[in-house]
Amino acid sequence: MRVIGTAGHVDHGKSTLIAALTGTHPDRLKEEQAREMTIDLGFGWLTLPNGEEIGIVDVPGHRDFIENMLAGVGGIDAALLVVAVDEGVMPQTREHLAILDLLQVPAGIIVETKTDLISDREWLDAVDADIRAAVKGTVLQDAPIVRVSARSGSGLPQLLAALVEVLGAQPARRDLGRPRLPIDRVFTMSGFGTVVTGTLIDGHLGGGEEIEVLPSGLSGRVRGLQTHRKKEETAAPGSRTAVNISGIAAEAIQRGEVLARPGQYAPTRRLDAHFRLLGDISTPLLHNTEVKVFTGTSEVVATLRLLGAEELAPGAEGWIQLELREPLVAVRGDRYILRRPSPAETLGGGIIVDAQPKTRHKRFDSAVIESLASLKRGSPSEVLLEAAMALNAAPLKDVIVRSRLEPAAAAEASKELLESGMLIPLENGSGGAADARLVITKPHWQALRAKAEQSVSSYHGKYPLRGGMPREELKSRLGISPRLLNAVIDKLASEQEIVDHGEWVARAGHSIHLNRDQQAQVEVLMRKFAQQPYAPPTFKECQAELGDELANMLIEQGRLLPVSAEIVFRKEDYDEMVRRVRAALQEQGQITLAEVRDQFNTSRKYAQALLEHLDATGITRRDGDIRKLR
C-alpha cells in the first residue's frame, strides 16, 4: 500500500487534479469549498493501471496554511509537485520543494497543470526550464515532468503511467514489528464511535489489538480497521488507515498524537538532531531560538540549542538539541522540519539521531559532537539490522559482510540483536559454525511464518482427506530455497506449530475425519478386499468406487499398500503374502511366478506385481524365471 502527497503553490490546481484522478474532491470543509482553497488535509484514493491501490494526501498550498501541509507529507512514498503553467514556479512552490527535500521524500513527479490555458510551446518550454532550475540539487532533480489538464483530462493517462513506474521503483515499507500511526484526523462516526486516521508505519496493526495513544497514555482497543473505506483485518505498513477505537473518547485525542501498541514507544521532551538551514534564510540561526518542530503529524514549540557553534549561516549544517515545551513521540531516523513562529517561515530540517537524550548537552563538548555523528551513521546493531533486513534470510556471516562492521563490533551487535529477538536464528549452528547458520529479522520471520502456516492451513482446507502438504509444494508457495524451507519447517516443528512427516508437513493437531457416507463407502470397499485378499479390486476400481481423494487417503494412511501402479493390497494381506513367500524360499531355496500364483490362488497379474515389488524392495532377486532371497 502506497501513499502519495501533493505539493505546490496555492490555486495551482492540486485539489482539482486529485478530483480528476480519483473522482472525489478532497476538500471536505465547507470553508474550503466556498473559498476553493485547501485549508486542512484532504484525502482520496485511486487504483493505478497495474491494479495497485494508492492513497492520496492533498495538502494546502497557501502560506497561511503551510503548517497543515507539514502534517500531511511526513508519511508519503512519493510527491506530486504541482505547477500551473500559466504562473510557473511561485513562492510556495519553492517552499514546498524545500520541505520535500528536507524530508527526503523518496520519489516524485512534477505535474504541470492547466495546460489547456496555454498553447504557446515556447512558453511551456520556458516553464519546464524554470522548473528544472528550481529542482536542481533536490530530491526531485531527476523527477519526470508530466503535462496535464484536469478539466479536459489530457495527460492523465501519462501521469498514471508515471506513478506506476515511480512507485514500482520504491522498496516496500519496512515492517519492524512496532506499528505506529501518527494521527492526522480524529472524529466520531455514528454507530462506531471514535475514529482516527493516519499513515501506518513500522509495522502491521490488527483488529482486536490493545493500543495506547501517546503522549497522553490513554489505553483502548482496535475495534475495526479500514483502508480506503474497505474493512480490513490487518493494516499494512505504508497504508492510509482508519482505526475505530473503543475505550477512548474522540475529544480526548488530538492530531499529532501517535497510536501504538502498549509499551513500544515513549514520549520525549528532548531531541538530538542533525540540521540543515535553508540557503534563502535572511539571517543566521542563533542559539536559544524559539522554533516550531514538525515531525510526523506533531507540532510542538521548542527552544533550539546550537551545539558546537555560536550561529549557523544560511545553507549551513550542524548539530542541535531541541528542548520541547510539550512531549511528542519520535524515533531515531525520523525526519523533521523547523519553522520560525514569528514572522512565520520555514527554517530547515533534518534527521533525528537520538529521540531520548539522557542529558542536556554541553554545547562545545567535542565528545558530544563525535557521539552524535556516530549515531547519525548508525550504531553497530542498527547497521547490522539494516543489512539483515536487506538480505531477508541469510547466513549470519553474509549479513556481517554486508554490514561492513569490524569483527569485534559485528560480534557484539550480533549478540545484542539475537538476545533482543530482533534477529532470529533459523539453524542451531552446531559444530562451531555459528556464523554460518541462517538468521532472519523478526519482521521477516513473522511474515514468513504467517505465510507458511496459512499455506499449510489452506492446503488442509482444500484437501481435507490428505494427511498434509508436500514439502515441495510448500517450498513453491513460499518461494524459498530448500535450505531455508528445511530451516523453517524445523523451527515451526520445534515450536509445535506444524508436524514434520518427512515428505509432507501438517498443521499440529490436524486429523482426517470421514463423514458417514465416506465411512460407509470405505467399509464396503474393504469388505471386497477381505473377500478376495489376494485378488482384490485394482487401484483404478478403488478410485472409481471412492473417488481419487478417498482412495489416496487409504494409501497414505497405510491401509492399502500399492505394489504397482495398478495393484494394491490391504496392508495385513501384503504382510501375510511376504511372510509366506519368505517361508517358501527359505524351505525351497527358490520360487517361480506360477508357484506364487498357485500358493495364493490368484491370477498371474497379481503374482507378477507382487514379485516385481519384492525385487524392487530388495527382498528377492530374479534369476531367469525363478526368484531367490536376496
XYZ file of C-alpha atoms in Angstrom:
630
model
C 0.000 0.000 0.000
C 1.494 3.346 -1.063
C 0.601 6.943 -0.266
C 1.391 9.964 -2.409
C 1.046 13.621 -1.485
C 0.553 16.833 -3.396
C 2.691 19.941 -3.011
C 2.691 23.314 -4.741
C 1.552 26.917 -4.749
C -1.997 27.927 -3.869
C -4.519 27.743 -6.722
C -2.232 25.711 -8.978
C -4.885 23.004 -9.246
C -3.796 20.370 -6.729
C -7.294 19.557 -5.463
C -8.801 19.714 -8.956
C -6.124 17.297 -10.163
C -6.884 14.858 -7.336
C -10.607 15.089 -8.080
C -9.901 14.287 -11.748
C -7.752 11.276 -10.803
C -9.964 9.847 -8.073
C -13.471 11.104 -8.798
C -13.590 12.508 -5.250
C -12.876 16.121 -4.360
C -10.511 16.177 -1.364
C -11.816 19.493 0.035
C -14.220 18.344 2.747
C -14.674 21.561 4.744
C -17.422 23.985 3.746
C -14.957 26.857 4.028
C -12.573 25.107 1.642
C -15.284 24.528 -0.927
C -16.532 28.093 -0.628
C -13.048 29.599 -0.980
C -11.858 26.961 -3.469
C -8.700 26.634 -1.400
C -7.493 23.717 0.721
C -7.114 24.713 4.377
C -6.721 21.307 6.019
C -5.627 17.939 4.754
C -7.783 16.191 2.167
C -7.692 12.524 1.275
C -8.545 10.338 -1.696
C -7.506 7.105 -3.333
C -7.332 5.509 -6.740
C -6.387 2.283 -8.495
C -3.415 2.515 -10.841
C -3.370 0.768 -14.247
C -1.304 -2.087 -12.756
C -4.043 -2.760 -10.181
C -2.232 -1.209 -7.210
C -4.426 0.895 -4.946
C -2.810 4.050 -3.574
C -3.860 6.770 -1.157
C -3.510 10.485 -1.830
C -2.976 13.266 0.694
C -3.879 16.690 -0.659
C -2.113 19.445 1.266
C -2.701 23.213 1.431
C -0.587 25.500 -0.697
C -1.366 28.891 0.842
C 1.354 30.299 3.128
C -1.168 30.835 5.935
C -1.868 27.078 5.965
C 1.669 25.748 5.406
C 1.737 24.140 8.846
C -1.258 21.964 7.981
C 0.678 20.933 4.907
C 3.539 19.678 7.081
C 1.195 17.270 8.872
C 0.439 15.569 5.576
C 3.768 14.972 3.877
C 5.634 13.048 6.576
C 4.437 9.574 5.618
C 4.283 9.687 1.821
C 6.088 7.435 -0.647
C 6.123 9.966 -3.484
C 5.141 13.586 -4.093
C 3.311 15.305 -6.916
C 4.834 18.779 -7.177
C 2.102 20.716 -8.943
C 2.994 23.788 -11.024
C 0.383 25.666 -13.060
C 1.805 26.579 -16.469
C 0.075 29.971 -16.535
C 2.105 31.089 -13.499
C 5.134 28.800 -13.260
C 7.284 28.421 -10.155
C 5.920 30.564 -7.302
C 6.981 31.244 -3.664
C 5.038 28.347 -2.133
C 6.302 26.075 -4.917
C 9.821 26.746 -3.690
C 8.865 26.414 -0.020
C 7.066 23.111 -0.584
C 10.005 21.877 -2.668
C 12.390 22.782 0.144
C 10.235 20.853 2.616
C 10.112 17.784 0.353
C 13.892 17.932 0.072
C 14.413 18.317 3.825
C 12.110 15.356 4.458
C 13.925 13.353 1.762
C 10.669 12.216 0.168
C 11.734 9.061 -1.709
C 10.388 9.943 -5.156
C 8.250 12.374 -7.051
C 6.668 13.603 -10.257
C 6.430 17.208 -11.417
C 2.931 17.848 -12.738
C 2.362 20.863 -14.955
C -1.343 21.710 -14.679
C -3.781 23.980 -16.543
C -2.148 23.168 -19.869
C -5.482 23.833 -21.565
C -4.907 27.558 -20.850
C -1.565 27.786 -22.699
C -0.962 26.715 -26.289
C 2.359 28.522 -26.810
C 5.038 25.791 -26.937
C 7.848 28.269 -26.234
C 6.054 29.355 -23.045
C 5.658 25.724 -21.933
C 9.333 25.024 -22.670
C 10.291 28.102 -20.625
C 8.186 26.812 -17.695
C 9.994 23.462 -17.999
C 13.365 25.198 -17.829
C 12.275 27.280 -14.829
C 11.134 24.152 -13.004
C 14.346 22.264 -13.782
C 16.361 25.151 -12.392
C 14.237 25.191 -9.224
C 14.547 21.449 -8.517
C 18.269 21.196 -9.277
C 20.119 19.695 -6.328
C 16.918 18.473 -4.604
C 15.274 15.056 -4.279
C 13.162 15.942 -7.357
C 16.140 16.808 -9.565
C 15.534 13.802 -11.843
C 11.750 13.621 -11.439
C 9.771 13.291 -14.673
C 7.604 16.192 -15.843
C 4.060 15.383 -16.989
C 1.778 17.986 -18.566
C -1.927 17.623 -17.735
C -5.234 19.394 -17.844
C -7.536 18.233 -15.066
C -10.502 19.846 -16.814
C -10.015 18.244 -20.257
C -8.356 15.059 -18.992
C -5.346 15.357 -21.285
C -2.165 13.917 -19.810
C -3.912 11.998 -17.015
C -3.148 8.539 -18.509
C 0.511 9.561 -18.817
C 0.507 10.729 -15.176
C -0.938 7.402 -14.019
C 1.699 5.525 -16.032
C 4.423 7.681 -14.466
C 3.058 6.882 -10.992
C 3.216 3.152 -11.739
C 6.865 3.493 -12.799
C 7.946 5.757 -9.928
C 6.241 3.718 -7.203
C 7.376 0.444 -8.738
C 10.987 1.517 -8.231
C 10.452 2.108 -4.496
C 11.067 -0.677 -1.934
C 8.195 -1.861 0.231
C 7.695 -0.131 3.571
C 9.727 -1.738 6.347
C 7.904 -3.822 8.908
C 9.798 -3.561 12.199
C 7.027 -5.193 14.212
C 6.281 -1.995 16.143
C 3.402 -0.203 14.388
C 2.740 3.483 14.969
C 0.114 5.688 13.428
C 0.778 9.444 13.568
C -2.782 10.747 13.847
C -3.858 13.391 11.343
C -7.641 13.271 11.844
C -9.953 12.462 14.756
C -13.729 12.207 14.514
C -16.767 10.320 15.750
C -18.774 8.083 13.439
C -22.359 7.258 14.327
C -22.676 3.640 15.404
C -18.927 3.175 15.660
C -17.550 5.832 17.990
C -14.032 7.214 17.884
C -12.113 7.013 14.614
C -8.559 8.213 13.973
C -6.731 8.243 10.651
C -3.120 8.417 9.532
C -0.435 6.637 7.547
C 0.681 3.482 9.356
C 4.449 2.975 9.642
C 6.914 0.499 11.154
C 4.559 -2.473 11.453
C 1.207 -4.194 10.896
C -1.820 -3.396 13.056
C -4.580 -5.944 13.636
C -8.191 -5.856 14.749
C -8.755 -6.511 18.453
C -5.266 -5.376 19.487
C -4.740 -3.318 22.600
C -3.365 0.140 21.809
C -2.330 3.322 23.533
C -2.398 6.913 22.349
C 0.775 8.869 23.092
C 1.850 11.134 24.654
C -1.449 11.192 26.585
C -1.065 7.499 27.513
C -4.764 6.687 27.057
C -5.489 2.991 26.531
C -8.018 1.379 24.214
C -8.571 -1.401 21.739
C -8.800 -1.603 17.957
C -12.454 -2.171 17.225
C -12.060 -2.145 13.462
C -9.746 -1.121 10.616
C -10.437 0.414 7.235
C -8.249 1.267 4.297
C -9.884 3.357 1.587
C -13.292 2.681 3.170
C -12.810 -1.089 2.934
C -12.837 -3.152 6.113
C -9.515 -4.897 6.789
C -8.464 -7.479 9.361
C -4.897 -6.165 9.285
C -3.443 -2.832 8.163
C -0.041 -2.954 6.450
C 2.870 -0.525 6.807
C 2.519 2.442 4.463
C -1.256 2.253 4.190
C -3.684 5.099 4.803
C -5.556 3.614 7.739
C -8.699 4.485 9.687
C -8.788 2.925 13.154
C -12.041 2.591 15.049
C -11.078 2.711 18.739
C -13.063 1.516 21.708
C -12.355 2.848 25.181
C -11.218 6.383 24.275
C -13.447 9.359 23.528
C -12.691 11.360 20.388
C -12.473 14.556 22.454
C -9.502 13.092 24.353
C -7.354 12.616 21.213
C -5.598 15.323 19.218
C -3.929 15.424 15.840
C -0.209 14.959 16.319
C -0.558 12.152 18.840
C 0.552 8.637 17.949
C -1.398 5.384 18.154
C 0.829 2.415 19.026
C 0.941 -0.898 20.863
C 1.395 -0.539 24.616
C 4.965 -0.238 25.809
C 6.652 0.032 22.398
C 7.195 3.809 22.353
C 7.801 6.508 24.937
C 7.173 10.259 24.632
C 10.149 12.593 24.806
C 10.710 16.257 25.683
C 14.183 16.454 24.157
C 15.615 15.604 20.744
C 19.155 15.463 19.363
C 19.242 16.124 15.640
C 21.281 16.972 12.588
C 20.012 20.182 10.989
C 20.312 21.953 7.638
C 19.403 25.638 7.474
C 17.844 26.673 4.162
C 20.018 28.818 1.965
C 17.475 31.586 1.375
C 17.018 32.432 5.066
C 17.714 36.133 5.588
C 19.630 35.860 8.875
C 21.845 33.262 10.597
C 20.266 30.876 13.082
C 21.191 31.712 16.679
C 21.433 29.673 19.837
C 18.258 29.608 22.006
C 15.985 30.463 19.055
C 12.334 29.588 19.611
C 11.081 27.260 16.849
C 8.152 25.093 15.903
C 9.067 21.415 15.443
C 7.125 19.324 12.916
C 7.656 15.558 12.797
C 5.068 13.011 11.713
C 1.823 14.888 12.360
C 3.117 16.538 15.553
C 3.653 20.264 16.013
C 5.481 21.378 19.174
C 7.177 24.633 20.209
C 10.792 24.172 21.291
C 13.950 26.013 22.214
C 16.794 25.281 19.811
C 20.227 24.807 21.348
C 23.107 25.015 18.857
C 25.888 22.522 19.537
C 29.455 23.254 18.547
C 28.708 26.721 17.086
C 27.507 30.170 18.124
C 25.372 30.531 15.000
C 24.516 28.723 11.773
C 24.833 30.574 8.466
C 22.195 30.211 5.701
C 22.772 26.933 3.832
C 24.984 25.503 6.588
C 24.513 22.259 8.528
C 25.101 21.492 12.180
C 24.021 19.730 15.364
C 21.167 20.869 17.559
C 19.360 19.831 20.713
C 15.676 20.699 20.923
C 14.069 21.319 24.321
C 10.360 20.674 23.725
C 7.598 22.561 25.512
C 5.273 19.552 25.134
C 6.124 15.846 24.764
C 5.918 14.067 21.433
C 6.710 10.613 20.037
C 9.661 10.187 17.686
C 12.368 7.622 16.951
C 15.875 7.743 15.592
C 15.820 8.254 11.829
C 12.609 10.310 11.730
C 12.753 13.421 9.558
C 11.600 16.780 10.895
C 11.048 20.409 9.849
C 11.658 23.589 11.874
C 9.724 26.822 11.353
C 10.090 30.201 12.966
C 6.831 31.102 14.790
C 7.015 34.801 14.056
C 7.471 36.015 11.426
C 6.435 32.604 10.126
C 8.946 30.952 7.794
C 10.430 27.537 7.195
C 13.981 27.442 8.597
C 15.119 23.992 7.598
C 15.120 20.443 8.859
C 16.977 17.190 9.034
C 17.088 13.842 10.807
C 16.613 12.886 14.468
C 19.629 10.927 15.724
C 18.549 10.426 19.343
C 14.915 10.656 20.439
C 15.670 10.041 24.115
C 18.818 12.013 25.081
C 19.669 11.365 28.705
C 21.137 14.783 29.417
C 21.241 18.410 28.379
C 24.458 18.515 26.397
C 27.382 20.846 26.936
C 27.356 22.941 23.805
C 31.048 22.783 22.915
C 31.947 19.273 24.039
C 33.788 17.549 21.157
C 32.878 14.126 22.584
C 29.175 15.010 22.268
C 29.605 16.027 18.613
C 31.519 12.836 17.826
C 28.857 10.751 19.566
C 26.080 12.414 17.560
C 27.992 11.893 14.317
C 28.350 8.213 15.194
C 24.622 7.956 15.926
C 23.846 9.526 12.562
C 25.933 6.862 10.882
C 24.080 4.271 12.994
C 25.002 2.103 15.967
C 26.592 -1.269 15.106
C 23.366 -3.115 15.939
C 21.329 -0.766 13.737
C 23.779 -1.158 10.861
C 23.709 -4.947 11.217
C 19.905 -4.959 11.398
C 19.739 -2.864 8.202
C 21.979 -5.397 6.476
C 19.825 -8.302 7.707
C 16.645 -6.535 6.564
C 18.137 -6.124 3.093
C 19.151 -9.808 2.832
C 15.930 -11.246 4.327
C 17.126 -14.726 5.429
C 20.850 -15.347 5.067
C 23.858 -16.866 6.824
C 24.979 -14.622 9.666
C 28.435 -14.306 8.086
C 26.847 -12.858 4.903
C 24.930 -10.321 6.988
C 28.177 -9.301 8.713
C 29.975 -8.930 5.375
C 27.188 -6.709 4.038
C 27.247 -4.560 7.187
C 30.987 -3.797 6.732
C 31.411 -3.755 10.504
C 34.677 -4.545 12.223
C 34.728 -8.141 13.608
C 34.521 -7.110 17.272
C 31.665 -4.647 16.657
C 29.852 -7.199 14.468
C 30.122 -9.886 17.143
C 28.744 -7.565 19.823
C 25.946 -6.320 17.541
C 25.004 -9.893 16.584
C 24.801 -10.880 20.225
C 22.647 -7.840 21.036
C 20.208 -8.443 18.170
C 19.915 -12.172 18.883
C 19.304 -11.597 22.592
C 16.698 -8.894 21.903
C 14.851 -11.130 19.426
C 15.206 -8.684 16.537
C 17.414 -11.266 14.790
C 16.187 -14.851 14.886
C 18.370 -17.935 14.272
C 16.762 -20.496 11.956
C 19.519 -23.075 12.463
C 21.362 -24.098 15.614
C 24.853 -23.541 14.189
C 26.198 -26.689 15.819
C 29.718 -27.870 15.173
C 31.338 -24.491 15.751
C 29.726 -22.858 12.727
C 27.543 -20.288 14.474
C 28.276 -17.606 11.867
C 27.226 -19.983 9.055
C 23.693 -20.514 10.390
C 20.735 -18.877 8.720
C 19.299 -15.857 10.519
C 16.288 -13.678 9.756
C 14.946 -10.430 11.160
C 11.900 -10.561 13.397
C 9.562 -8.785 10.915
C 10.641 -11.043 8.043
C 10.228 -14.143 10.224
C 6.757 -13.075 11.334
C 5.723 -12.621 7.710
C 7.315 -15.894 6.551
C 5.892 -17.830 9.471
C 2.398 -16.463 8.868
C 2.623 -17.310 5.168
C 3.838 -20.853 5.900
C 1.112 -21.503 8.464
C -1.546 -20.013 6.196
C -0.310 -22.130 3.256
C -0.499 -25.363 5.257
C -3.923 -24.487 6.690
C -5.180 -23.551 3.226
C -3.941 -26.897 1.898
C -5.794 -28.749 4.660
C -8.941 -26.841 3.776
C -8.631 -27.681 0.094
C -7.645 -31.334 0.661
C -9.235 -32.444 3.953
C -8.604 -36.135 3.191
C -4.854 -35.718 2.854
C -2.512 -36.056 5.799
C -0.551 -32.959 4.913
C 1.087 -30.712 2.359
C 4.034 -31.949 0.270
C 7.275 -30.193 1.179
C 7.900 -29.278 -2.441
C 4.539 -27.578 -2.736
C 5.182 -25.558 0.439
C 8.576 -24.574 -0.958
C 6.910 -23.379 -4.150
C 4.234 -21.452 -2.257
C 6.839 -19.682 -0.131
C 9.275 -19.126 -2.998
C 12.313 -20.046 -0.884
C 15.401 -22.242 -1.186
C 15.466 -25.872 0.003
C 17.812 -24.899 2.838
C 15.509 -22.149 4.065
C 12.491 -24.450 3.710
C 14.135 -27.071 5.924
C 15.039 -24.399 8.484
C 11.506 -23.008 8.529
C 9.964 -26.460 8.936
C 12.414 -27.403 11.682
C 11.704 -24.195 13.604
C 7.926 -24.442 13.265
C 8.068 -28.111 14.267
C 10.187 -27.253 17.329
C 7.567 -24.666 18.274
C 4.854 -27.336 17.775
C 3.102 -25.280 15.130
C 3.426 -27.979 12.482
C 4.318 -31.672 12.360
C 7.089 -32.803 10.010
C 6.235 -36.129 8.338
C 9.266 -36.141 6.046
C 7.853 -35.772 2.539
C 4.936 -33.721 3.807
C 4.008 -31.456 6.689
C 0.786 -30.880 8.577
C -0.642 -28.380 10.993
C -0.262 -29.513 14.594
C -3.412 -31.317 15.666
C -4.568 -31.970 12.107
C -6.510 -35.201 11.635
C -8.707 -36.656 8.949
C -12.412 -37.067 9.696
C -14.681 -39.033 7.391
C -18.351 -38.239 7.192
C -20.963 -41.006 7.447
C -21.213 -41.552 3.674
C -17.437 -41.685 3.219
C -17.069 -44.128 6.099
C -19.741 -46.369 4.581
C -18.007 -46.279 1.174
C -14.699 -47.321 2.732
C -16.298 -50.174 4.675
C -17.948 -51.562 1.513
C -14.643 -51.466 -0.363
C -12.660 -53.052 2.466
C -15.146 -55.931 2.635
C -14.337 -56.631 -1.017
C -10.641 -56.741 -0.117
C -11.410 -59.139 2.747
C -13.416 -61.438 0.448
C -10.603 -61.670 -2.121
C -7.443 -60.747 -0.226
C -5.028 -61.956 -2.940
C -7.018 -60.819 -5.964
C -8.595 -57.598 -4.661
C -10.024 -54.619 -6.590
C -7.423 -52.734 -8.619
C -6.492 -49.186 -7.686
C -8.464 -47.872 -10.652
C -11.520 -49.733 -9.327
C -10.908 -48.232 -5.874
C -10.797 -44.760 -7.431
C -13.991 -45.403 -9.331
C -15.749 -46.517 -6.161
C -14.392 -43.974 -3.683
C -13.041 -41.087 -5.755
C -9.378 -40.106 -6.034
C -9.068 -38.305 -2.697
C -10.595 -41.050 -0.570
C -8.665 -43.803 -2.395
C -5.372 -41.943 -1.977
C -6.181 -41.392 1.703
C -6.291 -45.179 2.279
C -2.811 -45.490 0.741
C -1.464 -42.502 2.671
C -2.765 -43.975 5.917
C -1.166 -47.326 5.090
C -4.410 -49.250 4.996
C -3.773 -50.077 1.353
C -0.277 -50.772 0.014
C 0.475 -50.328 -3.702
C 2.840 -52.893 -5.257
C 2.473 -51.417 -8.747
C 0.589 -48.591 -10.432
C -2.388 -50.899 -10.785
C -2.276 -53.426 -7.946
C -2.916 -52.650 -4.250
C -3.339 -54.962 -1.261
C -4.554 -54.441 2.263
C -1.523 -53.979 4.480
C -2.258 -57.102 6.520
C -2.744 -59.189 3.370
C 0.520 -57.912 1.876
C 2.398 -58.730 5.088
C 0.948 -62.267 5.034
C 1.993 -62.779 1.404
C 5.554 -61.617 2.124
C 5.751 -63.934 5.135
C 4.630 -66.948 3.128
C 6.935 -66.199 0.160
C 9.895 -65.846 2.555
C 8.999 -69.154 4.238
C 8.779 -70.956 0.890
C 12.125 -69.540 -0.250
C 13.801 -70.481 2.998
C 12.461 -74.025 2.670
C 12.909 -74.495 -1.112
C 15.681 -72.010 -1.942
C 13.753 -70.679 -4.919
C 10.241 -69.983 -6.200
C 8.547 -69.375 -9.567
C 5.819 -66.953 -10.541
C 3.477 -69.887 -11.184
C 4.132 -71.279 -7.700
C 3.309 -67.918 -6.131
C 0.150 -67.671 -8.221
C -0.969 -71.143 -7.106
C 0.071 -70.597 -3.467
C -2.353 -67.662 -3.161
C -4.961 -68.923 -5.610
C -4.682 -65.695 -7.583
C -4.006 -64.676 -11.148
C -0.673 -64.141 -12.898
C -1.285 -60.331 -12.851
C -1.303 -60.176 -9.053
C 1.541 -62.669 -8.538
C 3.799 -60.865 -11.029
C 3.090 -57.460 -9.460
C 3.933 -58.862 -6.007
C 7.212 -60.481 -7.089
C 8.394 -57.423 -9.042
C 7.678 -55.339 -5.945
C 9.686 -57.775 -3.784
C 12.558 -57.499 -6.290
C 12.402 -53.702 -6.170
C 12.372 -53.567 -2.369
C 15.338 -55.958 -2.039
C 13.556 -58.927 -0.531
C 14.095 -61.159 -3.584
C 16.245 -61.210 -6.683
C 15.295 -62.564 -10.073
C 17.398 -65.254 -11.709
C 15.831 -66.131 -15.031
C 12.336 -67.422 -14.303
C 12.934 -68.024 -10.614
C 13.301 -65.842 -7.504
C 15.715 -66.302 -4.643
C 16.132 -64.495 -1.337
C 18.496 -61.570 -1.749
